[in-house]
Tab-separated table of C-alpha atoms in Angstrom:
chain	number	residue	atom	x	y	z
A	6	UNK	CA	35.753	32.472	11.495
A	7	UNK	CA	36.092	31.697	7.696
A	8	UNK	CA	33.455	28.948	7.625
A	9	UNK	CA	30.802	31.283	9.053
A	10	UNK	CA	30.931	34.046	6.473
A	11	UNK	CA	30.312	33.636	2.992
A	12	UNK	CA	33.223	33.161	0.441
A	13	UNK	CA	31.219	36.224	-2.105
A	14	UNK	CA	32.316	39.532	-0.883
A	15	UNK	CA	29.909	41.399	1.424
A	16	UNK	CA	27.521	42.962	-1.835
A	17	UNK	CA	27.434	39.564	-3.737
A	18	UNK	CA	24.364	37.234	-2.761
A	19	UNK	CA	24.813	34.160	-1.618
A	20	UNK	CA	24.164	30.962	-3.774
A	21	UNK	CA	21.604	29.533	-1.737
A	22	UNK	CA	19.379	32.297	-1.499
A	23	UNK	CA	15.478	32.257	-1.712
A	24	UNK	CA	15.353	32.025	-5.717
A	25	UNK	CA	17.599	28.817	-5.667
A	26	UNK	CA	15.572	27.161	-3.417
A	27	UNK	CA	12.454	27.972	-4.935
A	28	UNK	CA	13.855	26.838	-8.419
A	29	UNK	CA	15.065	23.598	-6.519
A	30	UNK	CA	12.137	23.059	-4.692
A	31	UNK	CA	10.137	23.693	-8.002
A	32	UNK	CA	11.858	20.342	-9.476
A	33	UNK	CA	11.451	18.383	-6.969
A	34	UNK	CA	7.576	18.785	-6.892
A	35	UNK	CA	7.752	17.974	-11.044
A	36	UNK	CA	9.680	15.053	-10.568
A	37	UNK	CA	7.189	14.553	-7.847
A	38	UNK	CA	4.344	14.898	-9.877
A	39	UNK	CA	5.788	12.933	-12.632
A	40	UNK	CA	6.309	10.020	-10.005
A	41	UNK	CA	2.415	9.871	-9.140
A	42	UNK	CA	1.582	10.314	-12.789
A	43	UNK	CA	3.474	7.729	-13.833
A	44	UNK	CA	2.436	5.209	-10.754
A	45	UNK	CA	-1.277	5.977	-11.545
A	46	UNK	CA	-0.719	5.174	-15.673
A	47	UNK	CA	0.595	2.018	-14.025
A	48	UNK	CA	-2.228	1.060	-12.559
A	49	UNK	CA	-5.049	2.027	-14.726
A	50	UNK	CA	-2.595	-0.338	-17.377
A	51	UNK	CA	-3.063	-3.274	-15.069
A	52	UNK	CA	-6.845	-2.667	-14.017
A	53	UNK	CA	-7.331	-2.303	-18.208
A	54	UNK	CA	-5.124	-5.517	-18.664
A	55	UNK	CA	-7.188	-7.599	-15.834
A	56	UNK	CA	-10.358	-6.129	-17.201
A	57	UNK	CA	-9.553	-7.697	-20.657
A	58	UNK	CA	-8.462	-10.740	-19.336
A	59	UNK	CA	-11.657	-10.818	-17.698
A	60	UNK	CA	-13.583	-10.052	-20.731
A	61	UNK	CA	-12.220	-13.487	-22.378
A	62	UNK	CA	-12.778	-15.506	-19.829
A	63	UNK	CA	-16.591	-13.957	-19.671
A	64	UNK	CA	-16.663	-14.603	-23.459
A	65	UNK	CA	-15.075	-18.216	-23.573
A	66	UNK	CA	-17.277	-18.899	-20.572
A	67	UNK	CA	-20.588	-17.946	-23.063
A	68	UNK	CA	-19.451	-19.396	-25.991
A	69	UNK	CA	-18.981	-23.098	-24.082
A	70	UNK	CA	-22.644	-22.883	-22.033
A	71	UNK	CA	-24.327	-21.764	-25.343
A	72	UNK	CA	-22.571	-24.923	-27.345
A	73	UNK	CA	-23.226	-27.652	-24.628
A	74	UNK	CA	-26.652	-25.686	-23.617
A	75	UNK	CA	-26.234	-25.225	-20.353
């Protein structure tokens, strides 16, 4: 019978009540968050990166048609 009551005494709350799972569930969705945040910096870093890479290609691309007058 001793692992279904609580170990407190019969006034004390438990330790899971509602405020520790709102407090754990509150860190989880930040950590959450911060997951999504950091996978979209990602990707707007490696749509910037190809977009630069793009841009000198584009601009070596000119620079040898306008020379050789194509």
């Amino acid at each position: 019978m001793t692992l279904l009551t609580h170990s407190n005494g019969p006034f004390e709350s438990a330790t899971y009540s509602s405020g520790a799972r709102s407090t754990a569930g509150t860190s989880a969705a930040e950590a959450h968050l911060t997951m999504i945040k950091r996978f979209c910096i990602g990707a707007l870093a490696t749509l910037a990166i190809g977009g630069a890479a793009s841009a000198v290609v584009a601009l070596r691309a000119a620079l040898y048609f306008s020379r050789h007058h194509f």
